[in-house]
């Protein structure tokens, strides 16, 4: 009799306590506030939202599969323990020199990225625009800003209005390599796109349905 009572008590506690429940999953995007994300520093945005260890392996495998395909077209790296894809495109492939408008060839260059954003809840996208140090710091920040305006407007015309897209403008403040050679300056002129797990991806991973 005592054994049956103990078993029953444990079952009641398991149901009543979220900590002991088999499923205490909460969508990390619940209560999403665009203003909060827009005000974050770039690195904080890349790290948000947090993915639980229960969903990590499925998301990591999924993002690595996407990255392998993207690597045929772009320079691709994995960050945040392989949960986030970083795509780097030289600015010279998207903009004409010292121009702020997208080049005619830019849409085709961006198309493979946009195709991954058809479902706006699968991924959050954060991108950062960088220049070399040719010209004054104020000019380079202006160049980043105007190029961002062109890119952001184009994206809004080609993806869902529900897609989370957060831009950053850095000018020449974060070079990858020294700006003392022509090749170095070309490498520093870049746009970095970060593809971050979105609410649907995380939920599918939780349910074991992410392919």
GROMACS .gro file of C-alpha atoms in nm, residues 74-162:
model
   89
   74UNK     CA    1   2.959   3.236  -5.088
   75UNK     CA    2   3.226   3.257  -4.824
   76UNK     CA    3   3.054   3.082  -4.533
   77UNK     CA    4   3.145   3.035  -4.168
   78UNK     CA    5   2.959   2.886  -3.873
   79UNK     CA    6   2.939   3.075  -3.543
   80UNK     CA    7   2.765   3.032  -3.207
   81UNK     CA    8   2.862   2.666  -3.184
   82UNK     CA    9   2.737   2.599  -3.538
   83UNK     CA   10   2.387   2.735  -3.474
   84UNK     CA   11   2.435   3.049  -3.687
   85UNK     CA   12   2.547   3.080  -4.049
   86UNK     CA   13   2.770   3.374  -4.143
   87UNK     CA   14   2.777   3.465  -4.513
   88UNK     CA   15   3.029   3.727  -4.625
   89UNK     CA   16   2.987   3.902  -4.961
   90UNK     CA   17   3.240   4.159  -5.085
   91UNK     CA   18   3.074   4.499  -5.119
   92UNK     CA   19   3.224   4.525  -5.468
   93UNK     CA   20   2.984   4.244  -5.572
   94UNK     CA   21   2.681   4.436  -5.447
   95UNK     CA   22   2.769   4.804  -5.503
   96UNK     CA   23   2.971   4.996  -5.756
   97UNK     CA   24   3.282   5.170  -5.614
   98UNK     CA   25   3.186   5.462  -5.388
   99UNK     CA   26   2.823   5.418  -5.495
  100UNK     CA   27   2.536   5.374  -5.254
  101UNK     CA   28   2.290   5.204  -5.489
  102UNK     CA   29   2.277   4.830  -5.546
  103UNK     CA   30   2.452   4.721  -5.864
  104UNK     CA   31   2.233   4.563  -6.137
  105UNK     CA   32   2.393   4.226  -6.059
  106UNK     CA   33   2.318   4.246  -5.685
  107UNK     CA   34   1.970   4.087  -5.688
  108UNK     CA   35   2.103   3.768  -5.848
  109UNK     CA   36   2.387   3.761  -5.596
  110UNK     CA   37   2.143   3.797  -5.305
  111UNK     CA   38   1.879   3.559  -5.440
  112UNK     CA   39   2.007   3.239  -5.271
  113UNK     CA   40   1.992   3.413  -4.933
  114UNK     CA   41   1.644   3.552  -4.994
  115UNK     CA   42   1.523   3.206  -5.097
  116UNK     CA   43   1.601   3.083  -4.744
  117UNK     CA   44   1.373   3.352  -4.601
  118UNK     CA   45   1.053   3.244  -4.777
  119UNK     CA   46   0.918   3.126  -4.444
  120UNK     CA   47   0.971   3.435  -4.224
  121UNK     CA   48   0.957   3.236  -3.899
  122UNK     CA   49   1.236   2.994  -3.984
  123UNK     CA   50   1.522   3.240  -3.942
  124UNK     CA   51   1.609   3.583  -3.811
  125UNK     CA   52   1.857   3.769  -4.031
  126UNK     CA   53   2.109   4.020  -3.904
  127UNK     CA   54   2.352   4.191  -4.140
  128UNK     CA   55   2.641   4.434  -4.107
  129UNK     CA   56   2.786   4.671  -4.369
  130UNK     CA   57   3.159   4.753  -4.356
  131UNK     CA   58   3.389   4.978  -4.561
  132UNK     CA   59   3.763   5.017  -4.590
  133UNK     CA   60   3.934   5.328  -4.450
  134UNK     CA   61   3.958   5.518  -4.778
  135UNK     CA   62   3.813   5.860  -4.702
  136UNK     CA   63   3.731   6.012  -4.364
  137UNK     CA   64   3.559   5.813  -4.087
  138UNK     CA   65   3.250   6.032  -4.129
  139UNK     CA   66   3.236   5.962  -4.502
  140UNK     CA   67   3.279   5.588  -4.448
  141UNK     CA   68   2.998   5.583  -4.193
  142UNK     CA   69   2.783   5.778  -4.438
  143UNK     CA   70   2.868   5.525  -4.710
  144UNK     CA   71   2.767   5.237  -4.481
  145UNK     CA   72   2.444   5.415  -4.390
  146UNK     CA   73   2.339   5.490  -4.747
  147UNK     CA   74   2.429   5.141  -4.866
  148UNK     CA   75   2.226   4.999  -4.583
  149UNK     CA   76   1.928   5.208  -4.691
  150UNK     CA   77   1.952   5.065  -5.042
  151UNK     CA   78   1.994   4.707  -4.926
  152UNK     CA   79   1.725   4.728  -4.658
  153UNK     CA   80   1.472   4.877  -4.900
  154UNK     CA   81   1.546   4.605  -5.155
  155UNK     CA   82   1.507   4.333  -4.892
  156UNK     CA   83   1.173   4.473  -4.776
  157UNK     CA   84   1.051   4.455  -5.136
  158UNK     CA   85   1.159   4.092  -5.172
  159UNK     CA   86   1.079   3.921  -4.842
  160UNK     CA   87   0.780   3.898  -4.610
  161UNK     CA   88   0.704   4.196  -4.389
  162UNK     CA   89   0.702   3.948  -4.099
   0.00000   0.00000   0.00000
